[in-house]
Coordinates of N, CA and C in Angstrom, one line a residue:
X6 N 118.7 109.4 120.5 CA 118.5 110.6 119.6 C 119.6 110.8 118.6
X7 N 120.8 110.0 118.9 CA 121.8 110.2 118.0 C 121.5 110.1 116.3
X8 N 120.6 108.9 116.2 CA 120.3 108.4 115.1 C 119.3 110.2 114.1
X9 N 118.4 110.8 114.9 CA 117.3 111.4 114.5 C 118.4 112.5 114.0
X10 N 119.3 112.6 114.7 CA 120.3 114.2 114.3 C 120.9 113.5 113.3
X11 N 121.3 112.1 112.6 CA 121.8 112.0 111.0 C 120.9 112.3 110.5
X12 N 119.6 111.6 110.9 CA 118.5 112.0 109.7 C 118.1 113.5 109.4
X13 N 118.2 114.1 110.3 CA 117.9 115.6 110.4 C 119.0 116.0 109.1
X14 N 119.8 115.8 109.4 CA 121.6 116.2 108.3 C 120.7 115.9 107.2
X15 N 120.7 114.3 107.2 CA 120.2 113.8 106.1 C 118.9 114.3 104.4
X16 N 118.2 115.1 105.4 CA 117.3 115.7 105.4 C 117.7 117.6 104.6
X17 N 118.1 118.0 105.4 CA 118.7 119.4 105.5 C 119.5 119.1 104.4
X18 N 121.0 118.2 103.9 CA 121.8 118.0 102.4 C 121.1 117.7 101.7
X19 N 119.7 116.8 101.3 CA 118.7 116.6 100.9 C 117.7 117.7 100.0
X20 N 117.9 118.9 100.8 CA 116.5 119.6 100.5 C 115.7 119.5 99.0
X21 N 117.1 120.0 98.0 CA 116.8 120.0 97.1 C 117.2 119.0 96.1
X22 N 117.1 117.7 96.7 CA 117.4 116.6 96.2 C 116.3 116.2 95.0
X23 N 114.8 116.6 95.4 CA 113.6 116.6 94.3 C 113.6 117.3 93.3
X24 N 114.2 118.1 93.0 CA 114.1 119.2 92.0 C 114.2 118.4 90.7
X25 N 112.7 118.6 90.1 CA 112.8 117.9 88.7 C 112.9 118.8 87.6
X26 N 113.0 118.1 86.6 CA 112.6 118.8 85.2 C 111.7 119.6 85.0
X27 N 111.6 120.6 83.8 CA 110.7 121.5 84.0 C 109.4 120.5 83.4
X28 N 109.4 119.4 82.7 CA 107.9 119.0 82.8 C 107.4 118.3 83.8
X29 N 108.5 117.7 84.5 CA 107.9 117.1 86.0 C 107.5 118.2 87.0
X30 N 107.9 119.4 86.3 CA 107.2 120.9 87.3 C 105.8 120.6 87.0
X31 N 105.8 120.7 85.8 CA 104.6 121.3 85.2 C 103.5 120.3 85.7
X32 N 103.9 119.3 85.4 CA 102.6 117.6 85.9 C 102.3 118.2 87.4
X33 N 103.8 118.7 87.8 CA 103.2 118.5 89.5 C 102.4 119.9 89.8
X34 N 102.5 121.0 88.8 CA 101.7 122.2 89.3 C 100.2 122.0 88.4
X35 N 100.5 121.1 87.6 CA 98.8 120.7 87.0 C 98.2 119.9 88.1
X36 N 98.8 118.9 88.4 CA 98.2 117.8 89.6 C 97.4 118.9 90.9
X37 N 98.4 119.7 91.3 CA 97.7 120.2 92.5 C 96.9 121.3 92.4
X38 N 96.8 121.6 91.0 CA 96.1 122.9 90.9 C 94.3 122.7 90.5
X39 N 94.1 121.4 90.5 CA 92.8 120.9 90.6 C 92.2 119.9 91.4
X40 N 91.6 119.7 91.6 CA 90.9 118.6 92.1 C 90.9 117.2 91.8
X41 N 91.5 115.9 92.6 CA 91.5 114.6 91.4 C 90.4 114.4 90.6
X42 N 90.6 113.4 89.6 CA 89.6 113.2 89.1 C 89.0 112.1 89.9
X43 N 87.7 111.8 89.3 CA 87.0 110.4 90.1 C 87.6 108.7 89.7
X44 N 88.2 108.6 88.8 CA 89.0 107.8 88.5 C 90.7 107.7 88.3
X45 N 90.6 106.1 88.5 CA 92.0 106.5 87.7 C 92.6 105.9 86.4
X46 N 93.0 106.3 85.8 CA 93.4 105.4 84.2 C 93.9 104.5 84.2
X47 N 93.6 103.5 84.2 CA 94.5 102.0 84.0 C 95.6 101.9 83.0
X48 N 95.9 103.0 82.4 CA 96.9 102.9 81.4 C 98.3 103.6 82.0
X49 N 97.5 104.8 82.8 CA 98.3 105.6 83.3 C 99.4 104.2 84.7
X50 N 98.6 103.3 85.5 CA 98.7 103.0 86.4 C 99.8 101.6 85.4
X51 N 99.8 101.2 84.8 CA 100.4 100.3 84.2 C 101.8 100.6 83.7
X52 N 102.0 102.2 83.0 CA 103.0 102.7 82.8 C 103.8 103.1 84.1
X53 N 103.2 103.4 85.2 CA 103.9 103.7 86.4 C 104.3 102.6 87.2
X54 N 103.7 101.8 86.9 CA 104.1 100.3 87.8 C 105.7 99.8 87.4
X55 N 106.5 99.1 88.7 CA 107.2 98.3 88.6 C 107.6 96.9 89.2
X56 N 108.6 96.3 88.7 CA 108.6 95.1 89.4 C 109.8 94.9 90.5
X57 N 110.3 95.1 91.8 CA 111.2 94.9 92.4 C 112.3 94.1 91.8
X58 N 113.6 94.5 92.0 CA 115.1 93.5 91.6 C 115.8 93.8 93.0
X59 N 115.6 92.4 93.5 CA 116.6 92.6 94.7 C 117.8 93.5 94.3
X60 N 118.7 93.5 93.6 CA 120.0 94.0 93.0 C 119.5 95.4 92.6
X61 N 118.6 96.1 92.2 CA 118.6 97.3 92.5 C 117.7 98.1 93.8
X62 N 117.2 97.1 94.7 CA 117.2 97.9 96.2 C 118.8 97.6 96.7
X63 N 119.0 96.8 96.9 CA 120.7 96.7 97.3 C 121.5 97.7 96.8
X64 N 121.5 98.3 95.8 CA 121.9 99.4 95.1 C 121.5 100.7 96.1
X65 N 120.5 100.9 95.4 CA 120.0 102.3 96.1 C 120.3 102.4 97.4
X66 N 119.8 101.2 98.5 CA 120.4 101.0 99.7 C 121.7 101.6 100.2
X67 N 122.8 101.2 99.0 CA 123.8 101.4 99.7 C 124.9 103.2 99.3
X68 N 123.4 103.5 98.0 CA 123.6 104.5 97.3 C 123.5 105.5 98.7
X69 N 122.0 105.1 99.2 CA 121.4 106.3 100.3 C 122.2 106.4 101.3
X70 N 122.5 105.1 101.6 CA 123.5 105.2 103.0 C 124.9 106.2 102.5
X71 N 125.4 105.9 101.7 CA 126.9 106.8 101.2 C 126.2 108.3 101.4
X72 N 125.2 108.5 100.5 CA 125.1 110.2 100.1 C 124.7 110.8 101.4
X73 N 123.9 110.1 102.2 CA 123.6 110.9 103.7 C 124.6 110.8 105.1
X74 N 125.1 109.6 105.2 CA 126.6 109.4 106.2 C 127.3 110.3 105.6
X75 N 128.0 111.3 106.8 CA 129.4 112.0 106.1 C 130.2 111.4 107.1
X76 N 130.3 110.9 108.1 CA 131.6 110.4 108.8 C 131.1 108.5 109.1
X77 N 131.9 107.9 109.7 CA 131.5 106.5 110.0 C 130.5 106.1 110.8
X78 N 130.7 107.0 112.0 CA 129.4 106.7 112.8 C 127.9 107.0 112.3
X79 N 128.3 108.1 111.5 CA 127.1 108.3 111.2 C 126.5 107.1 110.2
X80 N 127.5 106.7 109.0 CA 127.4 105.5 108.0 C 126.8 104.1 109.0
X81 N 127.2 103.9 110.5 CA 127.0 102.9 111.1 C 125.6 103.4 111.8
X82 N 125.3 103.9 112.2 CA 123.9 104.7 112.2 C 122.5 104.7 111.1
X83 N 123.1 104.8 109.7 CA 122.2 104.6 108.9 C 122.0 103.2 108.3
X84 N 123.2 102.5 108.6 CA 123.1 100.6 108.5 C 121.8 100.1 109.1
X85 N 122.0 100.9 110.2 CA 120.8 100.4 111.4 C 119.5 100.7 110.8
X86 N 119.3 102.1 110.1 CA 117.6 101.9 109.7 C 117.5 101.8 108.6
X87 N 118.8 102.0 107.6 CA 118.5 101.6 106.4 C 118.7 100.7 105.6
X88 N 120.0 99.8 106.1 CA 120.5 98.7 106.1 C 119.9 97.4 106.3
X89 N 118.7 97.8 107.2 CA 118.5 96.9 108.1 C 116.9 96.4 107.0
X90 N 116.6 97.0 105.9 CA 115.5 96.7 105.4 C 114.0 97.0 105.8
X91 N 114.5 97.6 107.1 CA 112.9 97.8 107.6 C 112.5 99.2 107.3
X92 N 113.4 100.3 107.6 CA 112.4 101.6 106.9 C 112.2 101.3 105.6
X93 N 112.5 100.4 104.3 CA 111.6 100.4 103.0 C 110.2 99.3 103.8
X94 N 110.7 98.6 104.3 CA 109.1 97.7 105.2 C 107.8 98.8 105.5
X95 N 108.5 99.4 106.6 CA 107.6 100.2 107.1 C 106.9 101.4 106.1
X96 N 108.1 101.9 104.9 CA 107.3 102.9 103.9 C 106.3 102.3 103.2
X97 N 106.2 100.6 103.0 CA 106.1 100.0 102.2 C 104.1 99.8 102.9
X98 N 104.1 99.7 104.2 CA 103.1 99.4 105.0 C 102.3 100.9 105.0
X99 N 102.8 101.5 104.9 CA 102.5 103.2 105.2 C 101.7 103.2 104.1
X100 N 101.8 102.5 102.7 CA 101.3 103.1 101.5 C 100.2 102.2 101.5
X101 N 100.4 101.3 102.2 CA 98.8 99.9 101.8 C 98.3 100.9 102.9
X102 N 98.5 101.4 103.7 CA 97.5 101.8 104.3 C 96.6 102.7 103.5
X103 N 97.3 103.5 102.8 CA 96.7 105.0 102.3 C 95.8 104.3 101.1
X104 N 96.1 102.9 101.1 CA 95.5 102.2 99.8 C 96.3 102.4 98.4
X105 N 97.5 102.4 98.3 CA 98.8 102.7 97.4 C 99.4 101.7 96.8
X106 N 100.1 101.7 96.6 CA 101.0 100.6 95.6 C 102.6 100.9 95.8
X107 N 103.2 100.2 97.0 CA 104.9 100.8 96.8 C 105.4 100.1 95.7
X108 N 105.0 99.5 94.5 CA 105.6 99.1 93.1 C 105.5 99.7 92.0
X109 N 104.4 101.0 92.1 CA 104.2 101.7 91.4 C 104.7 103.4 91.6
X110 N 105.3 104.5 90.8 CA 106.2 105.1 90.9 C 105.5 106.3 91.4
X111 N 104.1 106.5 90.8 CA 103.1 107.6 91.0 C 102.7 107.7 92.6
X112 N 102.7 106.1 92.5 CA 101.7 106.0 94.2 C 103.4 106.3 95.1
X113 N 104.2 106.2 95.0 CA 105.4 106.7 96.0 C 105.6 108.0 96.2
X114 N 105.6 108.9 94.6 CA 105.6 110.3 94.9 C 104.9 111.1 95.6
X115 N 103.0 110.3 95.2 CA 102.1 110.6 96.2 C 102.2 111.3 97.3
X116 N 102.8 109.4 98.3 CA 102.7 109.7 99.5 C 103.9 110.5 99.6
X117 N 105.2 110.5 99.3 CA 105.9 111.8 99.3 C 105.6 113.0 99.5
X118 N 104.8 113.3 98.8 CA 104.2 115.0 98.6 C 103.2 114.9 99.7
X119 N 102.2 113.9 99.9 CA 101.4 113.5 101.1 C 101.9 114.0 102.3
X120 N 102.9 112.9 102.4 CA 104.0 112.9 104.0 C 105.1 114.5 103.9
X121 N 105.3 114.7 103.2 CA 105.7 116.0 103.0 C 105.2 117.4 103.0
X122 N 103.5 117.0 102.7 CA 102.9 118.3 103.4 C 102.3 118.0 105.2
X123 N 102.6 116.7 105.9 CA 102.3 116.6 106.7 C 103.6 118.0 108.1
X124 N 104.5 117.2 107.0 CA 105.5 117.7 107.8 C 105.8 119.1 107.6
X125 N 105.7 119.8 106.5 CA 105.7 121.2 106.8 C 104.9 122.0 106.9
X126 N 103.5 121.7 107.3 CA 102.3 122.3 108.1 C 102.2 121.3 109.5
X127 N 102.6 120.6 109.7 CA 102.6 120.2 111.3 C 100.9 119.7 110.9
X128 N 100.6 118.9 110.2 CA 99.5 118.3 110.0 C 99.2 116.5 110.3
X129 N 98.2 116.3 110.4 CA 97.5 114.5 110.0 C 96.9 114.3 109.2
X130 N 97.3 113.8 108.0 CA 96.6 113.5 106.7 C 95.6 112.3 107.8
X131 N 95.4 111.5 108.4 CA 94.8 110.6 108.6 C 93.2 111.4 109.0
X132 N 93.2 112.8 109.3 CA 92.2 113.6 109.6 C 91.1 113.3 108.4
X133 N 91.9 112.7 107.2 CA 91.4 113.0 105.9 C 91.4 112.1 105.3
X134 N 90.5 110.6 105.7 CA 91.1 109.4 104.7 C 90.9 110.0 103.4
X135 N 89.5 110.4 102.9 CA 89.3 111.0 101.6 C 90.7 110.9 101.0
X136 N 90.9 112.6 101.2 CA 92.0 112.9 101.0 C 93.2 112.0 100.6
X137 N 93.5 111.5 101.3 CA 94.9 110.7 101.4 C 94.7 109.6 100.0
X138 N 93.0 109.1 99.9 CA 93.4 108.3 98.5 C 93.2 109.4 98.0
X139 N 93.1 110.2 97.3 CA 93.0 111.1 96.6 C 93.9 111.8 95.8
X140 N 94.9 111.9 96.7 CA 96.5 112.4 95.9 C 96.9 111.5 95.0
X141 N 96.7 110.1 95.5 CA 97.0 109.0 93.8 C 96.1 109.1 92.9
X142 N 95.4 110.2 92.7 CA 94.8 109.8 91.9 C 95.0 111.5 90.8
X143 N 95.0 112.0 91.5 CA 95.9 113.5 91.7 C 97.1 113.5 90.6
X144 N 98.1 112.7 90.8 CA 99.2 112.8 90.4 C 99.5 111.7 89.1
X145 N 98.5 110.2 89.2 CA 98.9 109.4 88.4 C 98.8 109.8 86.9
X146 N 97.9 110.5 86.4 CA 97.9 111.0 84.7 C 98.7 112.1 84.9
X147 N 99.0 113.0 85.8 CA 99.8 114.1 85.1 C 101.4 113.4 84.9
X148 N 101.7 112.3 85.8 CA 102.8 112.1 85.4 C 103.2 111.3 84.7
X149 N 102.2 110.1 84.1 CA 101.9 109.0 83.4 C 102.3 110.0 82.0
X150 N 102.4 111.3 81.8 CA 102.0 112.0 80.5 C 103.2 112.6 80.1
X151 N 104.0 112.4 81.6 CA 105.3 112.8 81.2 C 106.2 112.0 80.4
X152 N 107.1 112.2 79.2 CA 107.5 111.5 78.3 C 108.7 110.7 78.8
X153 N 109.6 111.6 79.5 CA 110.3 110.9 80.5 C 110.2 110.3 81.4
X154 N 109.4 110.2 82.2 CA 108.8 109.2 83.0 C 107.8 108.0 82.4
X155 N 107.3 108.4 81.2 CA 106.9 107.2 80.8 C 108.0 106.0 79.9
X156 N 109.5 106.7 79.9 CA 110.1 105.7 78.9 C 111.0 105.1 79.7
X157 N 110.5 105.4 81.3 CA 111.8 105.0 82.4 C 111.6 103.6 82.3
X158 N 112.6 102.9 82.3 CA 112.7 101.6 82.6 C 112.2 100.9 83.7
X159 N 111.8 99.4 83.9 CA 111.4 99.1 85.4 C 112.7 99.4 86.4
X160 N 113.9 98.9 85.9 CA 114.7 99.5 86.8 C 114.6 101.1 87.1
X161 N 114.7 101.2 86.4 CA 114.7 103.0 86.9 C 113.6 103.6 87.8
X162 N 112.8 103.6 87.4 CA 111.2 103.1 87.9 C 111.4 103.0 89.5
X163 N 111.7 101.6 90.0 CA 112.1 101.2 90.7 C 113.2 102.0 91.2
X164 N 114.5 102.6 91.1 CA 115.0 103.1 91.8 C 115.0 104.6 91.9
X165 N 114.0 105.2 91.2 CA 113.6 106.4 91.8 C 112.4 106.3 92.9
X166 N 111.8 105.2 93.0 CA 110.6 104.7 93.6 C 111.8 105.1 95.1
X167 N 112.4 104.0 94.9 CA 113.4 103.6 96.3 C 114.2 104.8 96.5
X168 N 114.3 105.8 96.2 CA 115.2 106.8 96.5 C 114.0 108.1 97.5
X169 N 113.2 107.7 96.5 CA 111.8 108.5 97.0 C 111.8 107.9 98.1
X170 N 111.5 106.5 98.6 CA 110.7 106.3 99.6 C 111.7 106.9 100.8
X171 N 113.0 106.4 100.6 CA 113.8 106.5 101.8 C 113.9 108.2 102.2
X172 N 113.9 109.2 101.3 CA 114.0 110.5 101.4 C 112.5 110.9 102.0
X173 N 111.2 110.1 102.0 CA 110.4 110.2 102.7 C 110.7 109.9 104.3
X174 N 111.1 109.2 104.4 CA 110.8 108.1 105.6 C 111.9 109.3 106.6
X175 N 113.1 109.5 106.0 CA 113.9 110.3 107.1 C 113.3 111.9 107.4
X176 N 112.1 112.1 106.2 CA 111.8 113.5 106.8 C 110.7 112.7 107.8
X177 N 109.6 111.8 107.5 CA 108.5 111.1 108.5 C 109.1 110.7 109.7
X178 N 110.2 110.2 110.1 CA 111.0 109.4 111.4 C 111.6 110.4 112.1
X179 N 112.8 111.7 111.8 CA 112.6 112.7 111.9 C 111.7 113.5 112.5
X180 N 110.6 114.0 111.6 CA 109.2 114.9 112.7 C 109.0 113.9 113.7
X181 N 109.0 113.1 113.6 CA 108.0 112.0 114.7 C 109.1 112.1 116.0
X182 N 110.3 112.0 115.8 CA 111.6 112.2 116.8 C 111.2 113.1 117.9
X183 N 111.4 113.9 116.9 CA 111.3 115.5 117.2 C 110.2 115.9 117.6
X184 N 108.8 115.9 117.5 CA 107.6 115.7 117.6 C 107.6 115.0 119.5
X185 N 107.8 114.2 119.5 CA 108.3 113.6 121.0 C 109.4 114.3 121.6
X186 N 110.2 114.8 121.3 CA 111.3 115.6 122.0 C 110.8 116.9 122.7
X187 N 109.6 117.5 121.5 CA 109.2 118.9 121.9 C 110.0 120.0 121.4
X188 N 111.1 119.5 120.5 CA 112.3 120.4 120.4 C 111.7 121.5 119.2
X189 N 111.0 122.2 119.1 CA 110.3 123.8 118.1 C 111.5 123.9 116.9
X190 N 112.7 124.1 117.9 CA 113.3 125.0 117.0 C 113.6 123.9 115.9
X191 N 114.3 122.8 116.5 CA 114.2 121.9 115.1 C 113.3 121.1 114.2
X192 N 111.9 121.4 114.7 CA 111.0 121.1 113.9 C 110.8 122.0 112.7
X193 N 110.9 123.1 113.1 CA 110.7 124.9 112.2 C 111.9 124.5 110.9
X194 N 112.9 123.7 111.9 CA 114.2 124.0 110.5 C 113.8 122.6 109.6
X195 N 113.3 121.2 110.0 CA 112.7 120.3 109.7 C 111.8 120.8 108.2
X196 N 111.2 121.7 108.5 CA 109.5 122.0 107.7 C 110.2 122.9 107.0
X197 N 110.9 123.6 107.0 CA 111.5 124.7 106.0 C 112.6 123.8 105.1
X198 N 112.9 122.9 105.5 CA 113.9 121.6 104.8 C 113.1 121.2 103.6
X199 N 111.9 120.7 104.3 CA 111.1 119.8 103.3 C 110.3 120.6 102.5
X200 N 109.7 122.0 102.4 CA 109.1 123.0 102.2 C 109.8 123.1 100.8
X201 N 111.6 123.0 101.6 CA 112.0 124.4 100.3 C 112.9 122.8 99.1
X202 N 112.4 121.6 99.0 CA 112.3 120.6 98.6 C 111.5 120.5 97.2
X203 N 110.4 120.9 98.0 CA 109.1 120.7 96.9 C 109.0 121.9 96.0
X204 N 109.7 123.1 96.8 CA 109.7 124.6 96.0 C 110.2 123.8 95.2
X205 N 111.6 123.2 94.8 CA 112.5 122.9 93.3 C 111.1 122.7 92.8
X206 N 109.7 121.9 93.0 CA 109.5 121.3 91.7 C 108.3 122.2 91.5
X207 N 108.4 123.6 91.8 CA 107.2 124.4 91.9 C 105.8 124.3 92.6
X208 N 106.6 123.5 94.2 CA 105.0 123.1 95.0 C 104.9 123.8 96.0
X209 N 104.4 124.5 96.4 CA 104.6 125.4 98.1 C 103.4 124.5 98.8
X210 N 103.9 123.4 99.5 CA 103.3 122.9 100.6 C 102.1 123.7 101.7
X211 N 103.2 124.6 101.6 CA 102.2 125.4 102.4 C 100.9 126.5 102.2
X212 N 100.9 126.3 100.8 CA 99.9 126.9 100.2 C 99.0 125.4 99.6
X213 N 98.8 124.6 100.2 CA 98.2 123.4 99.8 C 97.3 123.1 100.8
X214 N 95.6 122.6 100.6 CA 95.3 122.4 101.7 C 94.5 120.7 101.4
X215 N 94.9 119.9 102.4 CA 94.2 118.1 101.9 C 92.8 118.7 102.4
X216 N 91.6 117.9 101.2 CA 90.5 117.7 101.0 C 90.2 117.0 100.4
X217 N 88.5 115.9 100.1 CA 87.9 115.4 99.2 C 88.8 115.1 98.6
X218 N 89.3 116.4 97.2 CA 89.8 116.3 95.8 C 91.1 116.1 96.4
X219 N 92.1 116.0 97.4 CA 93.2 115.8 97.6 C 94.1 117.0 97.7
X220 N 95.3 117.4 97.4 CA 96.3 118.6 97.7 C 96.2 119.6 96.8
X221 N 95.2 120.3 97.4 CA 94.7 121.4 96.1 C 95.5 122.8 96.5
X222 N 95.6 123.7 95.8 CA 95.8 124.6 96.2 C 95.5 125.7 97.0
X223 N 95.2 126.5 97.6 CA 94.6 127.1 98.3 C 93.7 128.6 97.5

């Protein structure tokens, strides 16, 4: 359990690690305040796409491990799941599942916000395949429209992709910990971590409910 109490830290210094720009507010309170549409723009999905550079996952890698280790053990602790290449594997499997694209920047924030409302409603998107493709399709034009996000570079692209996924995975590995432990009270501080995350970008999780159209409002 040693490992799950960094990621909990991790998590908790984190909270308001998402907090974007006021037009990445705006995309994300357009996105969720309607229903997706039935497609998706191929232009939109081309501008969001990237191409992996070993040399900037190795980056971010060793970016994530620094900003969330505060002592050594803990730094030797996150070598292990983050070091080790397999939590971007496994984020990476998580997204083909939902039918996603971890190379594209839209489909990461997705499941982000996805796996982020799982976790602070104590929910199963899987209740809801609908749903679950549904958020990419939700989010890819409003942010495809964003000016700054459309003039991000592949690298960049890519390492907000990779910053996202990892800041996913420790709130998903985390609940799941904890979820098994039975431990309430840290799940409560868990879901108010990730909750008050998505406030920065004007999203209240918990006023969101998955359906059909995806993370609509309530």
């Amino acid at each position: 359990m040693a490992w799950a109490f960094v990621l909990l830290c991790a998590v908790a210094t984190s909270a308001t690690a998402a907090d974007g720009d006021a037009s990445v507010r705006r995309a994300l309170q357009q996105a969720t305040s309607r229903s997706a549409p039935t497609q998706v723009d191929a232009r939109a999905v081309e501008a969001l796409s990237f191409r992996r550079d070993p040399a900037v996952s190795a980056r971010v890698q060793q970016e994530t491990i620094r900003a969330f280790g505060r002592n050594p053990q803990q730094v030797a602790d996150l070598e292990k799941v983050i070091g080790s290449g397999k939590m971007l594997r496994e984020f990476d499997r998580i997204l083909r599942r939902y039918g996603y694209d971890p190379t594209n920047l839209s489909d990461v924030l997705a499941a982000h916000l996805l796996i982020s409302w799982e976790v602070a409603n104590d929910r199963d998107s899987r209740q809801s395949p609908a749903g679950q493709r549904a958020v990419r399709r939700q989010l890819i034009g409003p942010l495809a429209a964003v000016p700054e996000i459309a003039a991000m570079t592949n690298a960049d692209k890519q390492a907000q992709a990779e910053r996202t996924a990892y800041l996913t995975m420790v709130s998903a590995l985390t609940y799941q910990s904890l979820k098994r432990s039975g431990d309430r009270q840290a799940l409560d501080a868990l879901s108010a971590n990730v909750r008050q995350g998505l406030l920065g970008n004007g999203v209240d999780l918990q006023r969101l409910a998955l359906g059909d159209g995806g993370l609509v409002a309530r």
